[in-house]
Coordinates of C-alpha atoms in Angstrom, one line a residue:
Chain A
M1 CA -12.3 13.1 -15.0
I2 CA -9.4 14.6 -13.2
N3 CA -6.7 15.6 -15.9
H4 CA -4.3 17.9 -14.1
H5 CA -1.9 16.6 -11.5
P6 CA 1.1 17.9 -9.5
K7 CA 4.4 17.3 -11.2
F8 CA 6.5 14.6 -9.9
E9 CA 9.0 17.0 -8.3
L10 CA 6.3 18.5 -6.4
I11 CA 5.1 15.2 -5.1
Q12 CA 8.6 14.3 -4.1
A13 CA 9.0 17.5 -2.1
Y14 CA 5.6 16.9 -0.5
V15 CA 6.6 13.4 0.5
N16 CA 9.9 14.9 2.1
G17 CA 7.8 17.5 3.9
D18 CA 9.7 20.3 2.2
L19 CA 6.7 22.3 0.9
P20 CA 4.8 25.0 2.6
A21 CA 1.5 23.9 4.5
S22 CA -0.5 25.7 1.8
V23 CA 0.9 23.7 -1.2
S24 CA 1.1 20.6 0.8
A25 CA -2.7 20.9 1.6
A26 CA -3.4 21.4 -2.1
I27 CA -1.6 18.2 -2.9
K28 CA -3.3 16.4 -0.3
I29 CA -6.7 17.6 -1.4
H30 CA -5.9 16.4 -4.9
A31 CA -4.6 13.0 -3.9
D32 CA -7.6 12.3 -1.9
M33 CA -9.6 12.6 -5.1
C34 CA -7.0 11.1 -7.3
P35 CA -6.0 7.4 -6.8
E36 CA -3.1 7.7 -9.2
C37 CA -1.4 10.4 -7.3
Q38 CA -2.2 8.8 -4.0
E39 CA -0.5 5.6 -5.2
K40 CA 2.5 7.6 -6.2
I41 CA 2.7 9.2 -2.8
L42 CA 2.4 5.9 -1.0
Q43 CA 5.1 4.3 -3.2
L44 CA 7.5 7.3 -2.8
T45 CA 7.0 7.4 1.0
E46 CA 7.8 3.8 1.3
Q47 CA 10.9 4.2 -0.8
V48 CA 12.0 7.4 1.2
A49 CA 11.3 5.7 4.5
E50 CA 13.3 2.6 3.5
I51 CA 16.3 4.7 2.5
S52 CA 16.0 7.0 5.6
F53 CA 16.2 4.0 7.9
E54 CA 18.5 1.6 6.1
K55 CA 21.7 0.7 7.8
V56 CA 24.6 3.2 7.5
E57 CA 28.2 2.6 8.3
S58 CA 28.2 4.3 11.7
D59 CA 25.6 1.9 12.9
E60 CA 28.4 -0.8 12.8
D61 CA 29.5 0.3 16.2
M62 CA 26.1 0.7 17.6
S63 CA 26.0 -1.5 20.6
I64 CA 22.9 -2.8 22.3
E65 CA 23.7 -0.5 25.2
L66 CA 22.3 3.0 24.9
S67 CA 24.4 6.0 25.4
E68 CA 23.6 7.8 28.7
Q69 CA 21.9 10.6 27.0
D70 CA 19.8 8.3 24.9
A71 CA 19.0 6.2 27.9
D72 CA 17.7 9.4 29.7
M73 CA 15.6 10.3 26.8
L74 CA 14.1 6.8 26.7
S75 CA 13.3 6.7 30.2
Q76 CA 11.8 10.2 30.1
I77 CA 9.5 9.2 27.2
L78 CA 8.5 6.1 29.0
A79 CA 7.8 8.0 32.2
D80 CA 5.8 10.6 30.3
A81 CA 4.0 7.7 28.5
E82 CA 3.0 6.2 31.7
F83 CA 1.4 9.4 32.6
L84 CA -0.3 9.9 29.2
Q85 CA -1.6 6.5 28.4
T86 CA -4.7 6.6 30.8
D87 CA -6.2 9.9 29.6
D88 CA -4.7 10.6 26.3
V89 CA -6.4 8.6 23.6
V90 CA -5.3 9.7 20.2
T91 CA -7.8 9.1 17.5
A92 CA -7.7 9.7 13.8
E93 CA -11.0 11.3 13.7
V94 CA -11.4 14.6 12.0
A95 CA -14.3 16.8 12.6
E96 CA -16.3 17.9 9.5
R97 CA -16.0 21.6 8.6
F98 CA -18.3 23.7 6.3
V99 CA -17.9 27.0 4.7
M100 CA -20.8 29.2 3.4
F101 CA -20.5 31.2 0.2
K102 CA -23.5 33.0 -1.2
G103 CA -26.0 30.9 0.7
K104 CA -24.5 27.6 -0.2
N105 CA -22.8 25.3 2.3
Y106 CA -19.6 23.6 1.1
K107 CA -18.0 20.7 3.1
L108 CA -14.2 21.6 3.4
P109 CA -11.6 18.9 2.7
N110 CA -10.2 17.2 6.0
V111 CA -6.9 18.8 5.6
L112 CA -8.4 22.3 6.1
A113 CA -10.3 21.3 9.2
N114 CA -7.8 22.9 11.7
M115 CA -6.7 25.9 9.5
E116 CA -7.8 29.4 10.5
I117 CA -10.1 30.9 7.9
G118 CA -10.8 34.5 7.6
G119 CA -14.1 36.3 6.7
V120 CA -15.5 36.5 3.3
T121 CA -14.7 39.5 0.8
N122 CA -17.0 40.0 -2.1
I123 CA -16.0 41.4 -5.3
G124 CA -18.7 41.2 -7.9
K125 CA -19.2 37.6 -8.6
L126 CA -16.1 36.6 -6.7
A127 CA -16.0 35.9 -3.1
R128 CA -12.9 35.0 -1.2
S129 CA -11.9 33.9 2.3
R130 CA -8.2 33.9 3.2
V131 CA -6.8 30.8 4.8
L132 CA -4.5 32.3 7.5
L133 CA -1.3 30.3 7.3
D134 CA 1.2 33.1 7.8
E135 CA 3.5 32.0 5.1
G136 CA 4.9 35.4 4.1
E137 CA 4.4 36.1 0.5
I138 CA 2.5 33.0 -0.1
R139 CA -1.3 33.7 0.2
T140 CA -3.7 30.9 0.4
S141 CA -7.5 31.4 -0.2
L142 CA -10.8 29.8 -0.8
L143 CA -12.1 31.5 -4.0
H144 CA -15.9 31.3 -5.0
I145 CA -16.9 32.1 -8.4
E146 CA -20.7 32.6 -9.1
P147 CA -22.2 31.3 -12.3
E148 CA -20.9 33.2 -15.3
G149 CA -18.3 34.8 -13.1
S150 CA -14.7 35.2 -14.1
V151 CA -11.3 36.3 -12.9
P152 CA -9.9 39.2 -15.0
Q153 CA -7.1 38.1 -17.3
H154 CA -3.9 38.0 -15.5
T155 CA -0.4 36.7 -15.2
H156 CA 1.8 35.9 -12.3
K157 CA 5.2 36.8 -11.3
G158 CA 5.4 33.6 -9.0
F159 CA 3.2 30.7 -9.2
E160 CA -0.5 30.1 -8.8
I161 CA -2.0 26.9 -7.8
T162 CA -5.7 26.3 -8.2
L163 CA -7.4 23.2 -6.8
L164 CA -11.0 23.0 -7.7
L165 CA -13.1 21.9 -4.8
D166 CA -16.6 22.0 -6.4
G167 CA -17.9 22.9 -9.8
E168 CA -16.0 23.6 -12.9
F169 CA -14.2 26.5 -14.8
S170 CA -12.5 26.9 -18.0
D171 CA -9.9 29.1 -19.7
K172 CA -8.4 29.1 -23.1
S173 CA -6.4 25.9 -22.3
G174 CA -9.6 23.9 -21.5
T175 CA -12.1 22.9 -18.9
Y176 CA -11.2 22.0 -15.4
V177 CA -13.1 19.8 -13.0
K178 CA -13.3 18.9 -9.3
G179 CA -9.9 17.7 -8.2
D180 CA -7.8 19.1 -10.9
F181 CA -4.6 20.5 -9.6
I182 CA -3.6 23.4 -11.9
M183 CA -0.3 25.1 -11.4
L184 CA 0.7 28.2 -13.5
D185 CA 3.8 30.3 -13.4
G186 CA 4.7 33.8 -14.9
Q187 CA 4.7 32.3 -18.3
H188 CA 1.1 31.8 -18.4
E189 CA -1.7 34.2 -19.0
H190 CA -5.2 33.2 -18.4
Q191 CA -8.7 34.2 -17.6
P192 CA -10.7 31.6 -15.8
V193 CA -14.6 31.7 -16.4
S194 CA -17.0 29.6 -14.7
D195 CA -20.4 29.0 -16.3
N196 CA -22.0 27.2 -13.4
G197 CA -20.0 28.5 -10.6
C198 CA -17.2 26.9 -8.5
L199 CA -15.2 26.8 -5.3
C200 CA -11.4 26.7 -5.5
F201 CA -8.5 26.4 -3.1
T202 CA -5.9 28.7 -4.4
V203 CA -2.3 29.3 -3.5
V204 CA -0.4 32.2 -5.0
N205 CA 3.1 33.5 -4.2
D206 CA 2.8 36.9 -5.6
A207 CA 0.4 39.6 -6.5
L208 CA -1.4 39.1 -9.7
H209 CA -0.7 41.5 -12.6
F210 CA -3.7 42.2 -15.0
T211 CA -2.7 42.6 -18.5
Q212 CA -5.8 43.6 -20.4
G213 CA -7.6 46.9 -21.0
I214 CA -9.6 48.4 -18.3
N215 CA -8.5 45.7 -16.0
K216 CA -5.0 47.2 -15.8
L217 CA -6.7 49.7 -13.6
L218 CA -7.6 47.0 -11.3
N219 CA -4.1 46.0 -10.7
P220 CA -4.1 47.2 -7.1
I221 CA -7.0 44.9 -6.2
G222 CA -5.3 41.8 -7.6
S223 CA -4.2 40.9 -4.2
L224 CA -7.7 41.3 -3.0
I225 CA -9.1 38.7 -5.4
Y226 CA -6.5 36.0 -4.9
Chain B
M1 CA 15.5 -15.5 -0.7
A2 CA 18.7 -15.2 1.3
D3 CA 17.0 -12.4 3.3
V4 CA 14.2 -14.6 4.4
Q5 CA 16.7 -17.2 5.6
T6 CA 18.7 -14.7 7.5
E7 CA 15.5 -13.5 9.3
L8 CA 14.7 -17.0 10.2
R9 CA 18.1 -17.8 11.5
N10 CA 17.8 -14.7 13.7
K11 CA 14.6 -15.9 15.2
T12 CA 15.7 -19.4 15.9
V13 CA 19.4 -19.2 16.8
S14 CA 19.4 -16.1 19.0
D15 CA 16.6 -14.7 21.1
K16 CA 18.3 -11.3 21.0
P17 CA 17.2 -9.9 17.7
S18 CA 20.1 -8.6 15.9
L19 CA 20.3 -4.9 14.8
M20 CA 23.1 -5.7 12.5
N21 CA 21.3 -6.8 9.5
K22 CA 22.2 -5.1 6.3
E23 CA 18.6 -5.3 5.1
L24 CA 15.8 -3.9 7.1
D25 CA 14.1 -6.6 9.2
H26 CA 10.6 -5.5 8.6
L27 CA 9.0 -8.5 10.2
Q28 CA 10.9 -7.9 13.4
L29 CA 10.0 -4.1 13.4
C30 CA 6.4 -5.1 12.8
Q31 CA 6.3 -7.4 15.8
W32 CA 7.9 -4.6 18.0
L33 CA 5.4 -2.0 17.0
T34 CA 2.4 -4.2 17.3
A35 CA 3.6 -5.2 20.8
V36 CA 3.8 -1.6 21.7
A37 CA 0.3 -0.9 20.3
T38 CA -1.4 -3.8 21.8
D39 CA 0.5 -4.7 25.0
R40 CA 2.1 -1.3 25.7
D41 CA 5.4 -3.3 25.7
K42 CA 8.2 -1.3 27.0
Q43 CA 10.9 -3.8 26.1
A44 CA 9.6 -3.7 22.4
F45 CA 9.6 0.1 22.5
T46 CA 13.2 0.2 23.7
R47 CA 14.1 -1.9 20.7
L48 CA 12.4 0.4 18.4
F49 CA 14.1 3.3 20.1
Q50 CA 17.5 1.7 19.7
F51 CA 16.7 1.1 16.1
F52 CA 15.2 4.4 15.0
A53 CA 16.5 7.1 17.5
P54 CA 20.2 7.3 16.1
K55 CA 18.7 7.5 12.5
I56 CA 16.2 10.1 13.3
L57 CA 18.8 12.1 15.0
R58 CA 20.9 12.0 11.9
I59 CA 18.2 13.1 9.6
A60 CA 17.1 15.9 12.0
K61 CA 20.6 17.3 12.1
G62 CA 20.3 17.8 8.4
K63 CA 17.2 20.0 9.0
F64 CA 18.0 21.8 12.2
P65 CA 21.4 23.4 12.8
N66 CA 20.7 23.4 16.4
E67 CA 21.5 20.1 18.2
A68 CA 18.8 20.8 21.0
Q69 CA 16.2 21.1 18.2
A70 CA 17.5 17.8 16.6
N71 CA 17.1 16.1 19.8
E72 CA 13.6 17.4 20.3
V73 CA 12.6 15.9 16.9
V74 CA 13.9 12.4 18.2
Q75 CA 12.1 12.8 21.5
E76 CA 8.9 14.0 20.0
T77 CA 8.9 11.4 17.3
M78 CA 9.5 8.5 19.6
T79 CA 6.9 9.9 22.0
N80 CA 4.4 9.9 19.2
V81 CA 5.4 6.3 18.2
W82 CA 4.5 5.3 21.7
R83 CA 1.2 7.4 21.9
K84 CA 0.0 6.7 18.4
A85 CA 1.2 3.2 17.9
H86 CA -2.4 1.9 17.7
L87 CA -2.9 3.9 14.5
F88 CA -0.3 1.8 12.7
D89 CA -2.0 -0.6 10.3
Q90 CA 0.5 -3.4 9.2
N91 CA -1.9 -4.0 6.2
K92 CA -1.3 -0.6 4.8
G93 CA 2.4 -0.3 4.9
A94 CA 5.7 -1.1 6.6
V95 CA 6.8 0.1 10.0
T96 CA 9.4 2.3 8.4
T97 CA 6.9 4.1 6.4
W98 CA 4.8 4.8 9.4
I99 CA 7.6 6.0 11.6
Y100 CA 9.0 8.0 8.7
T101 CA 5.5 9.7 8.5
V102 CA 5.6 10.4 12.4
M103 CA 9.1 11.9 12.0
R104 CA 8.5 14.0 9.0
N105 CA 5.2 15.4 10.6
V106 CA 7.2 16.3 13.9
T107 CA 9.8 18.0 11.8
F108 CA 7.2 19.8 9.6
D109 CA 5.3 21.2 12.6
M110 CA 8.6 22.3 14.3
L111 CA 10.0 24.0 11.2
R112 CA 6.6 25.8 10.7
K113 CA 6.8 27.0 14.3
V114 CA 10.3 28.5 13.6
K115 CA 9.2 30.1 10.2
S116 CA 5.8 31.2 10.7
N117 CA 5.6 31.2 14.5
K118 CA 2.5 29.1 14.2
E119 CA 1.8 26.2 16.6
D120 CA -1.1 24.8 14.6
N121 CA 0.3 21.4 14.1
L122 CA -1.2 20.9 10.8
S123 CA 1.0 17.9 9.7
D124 CA -1.3 15.1 10.9
D125 CA -4.0 16.7 8.7
I126 CA -1.8 16.8 5.7
W127 CA -0.2 13.3 6.3
P128 CA -2.6 11.4 8.5
L129 CA -1.0 8.6 10.5
A130 CA -3.9 6.3 9.9
E131 CA -4.3 7.0 6.2
S132 CA -7.2 5.5 4.7
L133 CA -6.7 4.6 1.0
V134 CA -9.1 6.2 -1.6
T135 CA -10.1 2.6 -2.1
E136 CA -11.4 2.1 1.3
D137 CA -13.5 -0.8 0.7
E138 CA -10.7 -2.6 -1.1
V139 CA -8.3 -2.8 1.9
F140 CA -5.3 -4.7 0.7
V141 CA -4.3 -7.5 2.8
D142 CA -1.1 -9.4 2.2
H143 CA -1.9 -12.6 3.8
I144 CA 1.7 -14.0 3.3
E145 CA 3.4 -11.1 5.1
N146 CA 0.7 -10.0 7.6
K147 CA 0.2 -11.1 11.1
K148 CA -0.7 -14.7 10.4
I149 CA 2.9 -15.1 9.3
C150 CA 4.3 -12.8 11.8
D151 CA 2.9 -15.2 14.4
V152 CA 3.4 -18.4 12.6
I153 CA 6.9 -18.4 11.3
A154 CA 8.4 -18.0 14.8
V155 CA 7.0 -21.3 16.0
L156 CA 7.6 -23.6 13.0
P157 CA 10.0 -26.3 13.8
E158 CA 13.3 -26.1 11.9
N159 CA 12.6 -28.7 9.3
Q160 CA 9.2 -27.0 8.3
Q161 CA 10.9 -23.7 7.7
Q162 CA 11.7 -25.1 4.4
V163 CA 8.2 -24.3 3.4
I164 CA 8.7 -20.6 4.0
K165 CA 12.1 -20.6 2.2
G166 CA 10.4 -22.0 -0.9
F167 CA 7.0 -21.2 -1.9
Y168 CA 4.5 -20.9 0.9
F169 CA 1.2 -22.5 0.0
N170 CA 2.1 -22.5 -3.7
E171 CA 2.7 -18.8 -3.7
M172 CA 5.7 -16.5 -3.7
S173 CA 6.0 -14.1 -1.0
Q174 CA 6.1 -10.3 -1.8
E175 CA 9.8 -10.3 -1.0
Q176 CA 10.5 -13.2 -3.4
L177 CA 8.6 -11.5 -6.2
A178 CA 10.4 -8.2 -5.5
A179 CA 13.7 -9.9 -5.5
H180 CA 12.8 -11.8 -8.6
L181 CA 11.6 -8.8 -10.6
N182 CA 14.5 -6.8 -9.1
V183 CA 12.3 -3.9 -7.8
P184 CA 11.9 -2.5 -4.2
L185 CA 9.3 -4.3 -2.1
G186 CA 7.3 -1.0 -2.0
T187 CA 7.0 -1.1 -5.6
I188 CA 5.5 -4.6 -5.5
K189 CA 3.1 -3.6 -2.8
S190 CA 1.9 -0.7 -4.8
R191 CA 1.6 -2.6 -8.1
L192 CA -0.5 -5.3 -6.2
R193 CA -2.6 -2.6 -4.7
L194 CA -3.1 -0.8 -8.0
A195 CA -3.7 -4.1 -9.9
L196 CA -6.5 -5.0 -7.4
A197 CA -8.0 -1.7 -7.5
K198 CA -8.2 -1.8 -11.3
L199 CA -9.5 -5.4 -11.2
K200 CA -12.3 -4.4 -8.8
K201 CA -13.2 -1.4 -11.0
Q202 CA -13.4 -3.8 -14.0
L203 CA -15.6 -6.3 -12.2
G204 CA -17.8 -3.5 -10.8
E205 CA -18.3 -2.2 -14.3
S206 CA -19.0 -5.5 -15.9
Y207 CA -21.7 -6.1 -13.2
D208 CA -23.4 -2.8 -13.6
Chain C
M1 CA -19.6 -38.3 -7.3
K2 CA -18.4 -37.8 -3.6
L3 CA -14.8 -37.1 -3.1
P4 CA -12.7 -36.5 0.2
I5 CA -11.5 -32.9 0.8
F6 CA -8.2 -31.6 1.8
T7 CA -8.6 -28.2 3.5
L8 CA -5.9 -25.9 2.4
P9 CA -5.9 -22.2 1.3
I10 CA -4.3 -23.0 -2.2
F11 CA -5.6 -21.5 -5.4
L12 CA -5.1 -23.9 -8.0
L13 CA -6.4 -23.8 -11.6
P14 CA -6.6 -26.6 -14.1
Q15 CA -3.1 -28.1 -14.7
G16 CA -1.6 -26.3 -11.8
I17 CA 0.5 -28.5 -9.7
T18 CA 1.5 -28.1 -6.1
R19 CA 3.3 -30.0 -3.5
I20 CA 1.7 -31.0 -0.3
R21 CA 3.0 -32.3 2.9
V22 CA 0.7 -34.8 4.6
Y23 CA 1.2 -36.0 8.1
E24 CA -2.3 -35.8 9.8
P25 CA -3.8 -39.2 10.0
R26 CA -7.1 -38.0 8.4
Y27 CA -5.2 -36.8 5.4
L28 CA -3.0 -39.9 5.2
K29 CA -6.4 -41.7 4.9
L30 CA -7.4 -39.1 2.2
V31 CA -4.3 -40.1 0.2
R32 CA -5.2 -43.7 0.5
I33 CA -8.8 -43.2 -0.7
A34 CA -7.7 -40.7 -3.5
S35 CA -5.0 -43.0 -4.9
Q36 CA -7.5 -45.9 -5.3
N37 CA -10.3 -43.8 -6.6
D38 CA -10.6 -40.8 -8.5
G39 CA -8.5 -38.1 -6.7
F40 CA -9.5 -35.5 -4.1
V41 CA -10.5 -32.0 -3.7
I42 CA -8.5 -29.0 -2.3
Y43 CA -10.8 -26.6 -0.7
H44 CA -10.0 -23.4 1.3
G45 CA -12.7 -24.4 3.8
N46 CA -14.5 -21.2 4.1
K47 CA -18.1 -21.8 3.1
T48 CA -19.0 -18.1 3.4
V49 CA -16.6 -17.2 0.7
D50 CA -17.5 -19.9 -1.8
N51 CA -17.9 -23.6 -2.4
V52 CA -15.4 -23.8 -5.2
G53 CA -12.4 -26.3 -4.9
S54 CA -9.8 -27.8 -7.1
W55 CA -10.2 -31.4 -8.1
V56 CA -6.8 -32.9 -8.2
N57 CA -4.9 -36.1 -9.1
I58 CA -1.8 -37.3 -7.3
V59 CA 1.0 -37.3 -9.9
N60 CA 4.0 -38.0 -7.6
F61 CA 4.8 -38.8 -4.1
E62 CA 7.8 -39.6 -1.9
Q63 CA 8.4 -40.2 1.8
G64 CA 10.0 -37.3 3.5
D65 CA 11.6 -37.1 6.9
D66 CA 9.6 -37.6 10.1
D67 CA 6.8 -39.6 8.5
V68 CA 5.8 -36.8 6.4
L69 CA 4.3 -38.0 3.1
I70 CA 5.1 -35.5 0.3
I71 CA 2.7 -35.6 -2.7
D72 CA 2.5 -33.6 -5.9
V73 CA -1.0 -33.0 -7.1
E74 CA -2.2 -31.7 -10.4
C75 CA -5.6 -29.9 -10.8
R76 CA -7.8 -31.4 -13.4
S77 CA -10.7 -29.0 -13.1
L78 CA -12.4 -26.6 -10.8
V79 CA -15.5 -28.1 -9.0
G80 CA -18.4 -26.7 -7.1
L81 CA -19.0 -28.5 -3.7
S82 CA -22.3 -29.6 -2.1
E83 CA -23.6 -32.0 0.5
F84 CA -20.7 -31.7 2.8
E85 CA -20.2 -34.5 5.3
A86 CA -17.5 -35.5 7.7
D87 CA -16.6 -39.0 8.9
E88 CA -15.4 -40.1 12.4
E89 CA -11.9 -39.1 11.7
Q90 CA -13.1 -35.5 10.8
L91 CA -12.2 -36.2 7.2
S92 CA -14.7 -34.2 5.0
F93 CA -16.4 -35.4 1.8
A94 CA -18.5 -33.4 -0.7
T95 CA -20.4 -34.0 -3.8
I96 CA -18.6 -32.4 -6.7
N97 CA -19.9 -30.6 -9.7
K98 CA -17.6 -29.7 -12.6
I99 CA -17.2 -26.0 -13.3
T100 CA -16.3 -24.7 -16.7
H101 CA -13.2 -22.6 -16.7
W102 CA -11.5 -20.4 -19.3
F103 CA -8.6 -22.7 -19.2
D104 CA -10.4 -25.8 -20.2
G105 CA -9.3 -27.3 -23.4
K106 CA -6.9 -24.3 -24.2
T107 CA -3.5 -25.6 -23.4
Q108 CA -1.7 -26.6 -26.6
Q109 CA -4.0 -25.0 -29.1
Q110 CA -3.3 -21.5 -28.4
K111 CA -0.1 -19.6 -29.0
V112 CA 0.8 -16.1 -27.7
N113 CA -1.0 -13.6 -29.9
D114 CA 0.1 -10.2 -28.5
E115 CA 3.1 -8.5 -26.8
I116 CA 1.5 -8.7 -23.3
E117 CA 1.2 -12.5 -23.5
R118 CA 4.7 -12.8 -24.7
E119 CA 6.1 -10.7 -22.0
L120 CA 4.3 -12.7 -19.4
S121 CA 5.5 -15.9 -20.9
V122 CA 9.1 -14.7 -20.8
A123 CA 8.7 -13.5 -17.2
L124 CA 7.2 -16.8 -16.1
R125 CA 10.0 -18.8 -17.7
A126 CA 12.5 -16.7 -15.6
V127 CA 10.5 -17.5 -12.5
F128 CA 10.7 -21.3 -13.3
D129 CA 14.4 -21.0 -14.0
E130 CA 15.0 -19.2 -10.7
H131 CA 12.9 -21.5 -8.4
S132 CA 13.9 -25.1 -8.7
V133 CA 10.7 -26.0 -6.7
L134 CA 8.5 -25.0 -9.4
Q135 CA 10.8 -26.2 -12.1
N136 CA 10.7 -29.7 -10.7
L137 CA 7.0 -29.8 -10.1
Y138 CA 6.2 -29.4 -13.8
E139 CA 7.6 -32.0 -16.0
T140 CA 6.0 -30.4 -19.0
K141 CA 5.6 -26.6 -19.2
F142 CA 3.5 -24.9 -21.7
L143 CA 5.2 -21.6 -21.7
D144 CA 3.9 -21.0 -25.2
S145 CA 0.4 -21.2 -24.1
P146 CA -1.0 -17.9 -22.9
Y147 CA -3.7 -19.5 -21.0
W148 CA -1.3 -21.9 -19.1
T149 CA 1.0 -18.9 -18.5
V150 CA -1.7 -16.6 -17.1
A151 CA -3.1 -19.5 -14.8
R152 CA 0.3 -20.3 -13.4
W153 CA 1.0 -16.6 -12.8
I154 CA -2.4 -16.3 -10.9
E155 CA -1.5 -19.2 -8.8
I156 CA 1.9 -17.9 -7.6
L157 CA 1.2 -14.2 -7.1
P158 CA 1.0 -13.1 -3.5
V159 CA -2.7 -12.1 -3.6
S160 CA -5.4 -13.4 -1.2
Y161 CA -7.8 -16.2 -2.3
A162 CA -10.6 -13.7 -2.0
D163 CA -9.1 -11.7 -4.8
K164 CA -7.9 -14.7 -6.8
R165 CA -11.4 -16.2 -6.8
S166 CA -12.4 -13.3 -9.4
F167 CA -10.5 -15.5 -11.8
I168 CA -12.8 -18.4 -11.4
A169 CA -15.3 -17.0 -13.6
S170 CA -15.4 -18.6 -17.0
D171 CA -15.0 -15.2 -18.8
S172 CA -12.3 -13.8 -16.6
Y173 CA -9.2 -14.6 -18.8
E174 CA -8.7 -11.0 -20.0
Q175 CA -9.0 -9.7 -16.5
A176 CA -6.6 -12.2 -15.2
K177 CA -4.1 -11.4 -18.0
S178 CA -4.2 -7.6 -17.5
F179 CA -4.2 -8.1 -13.7
V180 CA -1.0 -10.2 -13.9
Y181 CA 0.5 -7.8 -16.5
S182 CA 0.1 -4.8 -14.2
V183 CA 1.8 -6.6 -11.3
V184 CA 4.7 -8.2 -13.2
V185 CA 5.6 -5.8 -15.9
D186 CA 6.5 -2.2 -15.1
K187 CA 5.0 0.3 -17.5
N188 CA 6.9 3.3 -16.3

């Protein structure tokens, strides 16, 4: 059962369209698997919409006549529309997309269907593909952990979002399952281990900083993993 | 209940729908958007434009300092309303929610273009305009508010509108329930959705 | 027993009362038959959904404007319908078969026994206070009875018949109760 959900503030920002594409995608993937959060999103969207379009004082003077500028825009839209409607059928269909890790084919969530995904980099039991979103210091990846694989213990200066797409993993705080939305910040230290392997969608906004023994030497490759 | 009465008066007394309602006239918006979707009705689209364009512009100005970009949001949003009207499903939410989604998506893609120089238009994947609920087989139909009533109320003779003002077929409308419990209509809708989903889960379990 | 059928998408549980406006000739005929005999059945009319209707008695009537007859009817029990037939005026009749419901015989005996039932009862009282239509329909209100309260809530909530029919099942009281509770009482 899904146990970890995005915080309310995050859902709110998601509904407002204020989050980067990477974080928005993580929330969307979670919501598609979590009726509770989906419901919150629906409800919030309805409320925000209602507030956005409610009457304001300045509408008092709004006459039925459009301003010249608006009338121009309207007639342009309608003229374009005339042109569009015959050959431009917009559908809601999304093509299915798969990604291959270690010989296993995974169906990607719909929200990733049109994102550019880079090649696979292998580091031991970890394999990673970047999702190329060009969001500056925010890096988004698909991270595959083979059975009994783990990510060396690390902390973050920024945040790390992990969304489990398939399988499970655990750290000292517990076990996580498909659909769980895990967000950690610099306060947390963790070492995820996956007994049976898993595939995650990860978003981090800073290089990892490894904190333990020999792994300190690995610090330069932190950004390679996540 | 006063809202319902106001709506009815608008429909019978004047054939020019008023835009001056303090409350949103969801029923009217629903008729306009449905007319755009099914009949490509330009008159109805013009009404929607008159209602939404100034509000979209105001919101867009808060996100884009540049007036031309704000105008682009309006134009792009309203163009998409025309092109994608058929994706609107009145059983899944209000017109305002749907148009808000169209506007937010346009804004998101434009901002992303500015910030990341990416023209990948991801917004419709993140917030689909034809959102299917998780509970797809449990499509929630509000039979009081949906099309049946959209069509029926307008043709009821005056003295029978009494029925609507009171309880319709022995039931409260969602608006009445919302007013009674003093919560937004959206909250009532989602509570009903959630309650039905829970019920169906219980029923499913007890039959397993 | 064969009874005339009023086709109307109303969900009415035992002791539920509703007001109906009658003006079609065939239904005026139905009222005539019903008042001389043993009531009539309100049935939604969709045989693909189910054959369950509400067997009602006329408890009040008045002449409205424009030759409209206004009748108040109270449900005495749910009934299964079979052997449908229609007369020359398109008035339908069917053989009835009483269906046991969780409501049967529960009215006055039970008192609220948990917080949920108490809250639902308080909320229903507020609805009655606010809506004179309802207030006037029920001469006696059993707001202390959780069964009566839940039944009335199910009737007035804006949910489709298809969904309400889950609460026909004789063991569905707890489901009905928690359903109403999640709509009416905000748990946040």
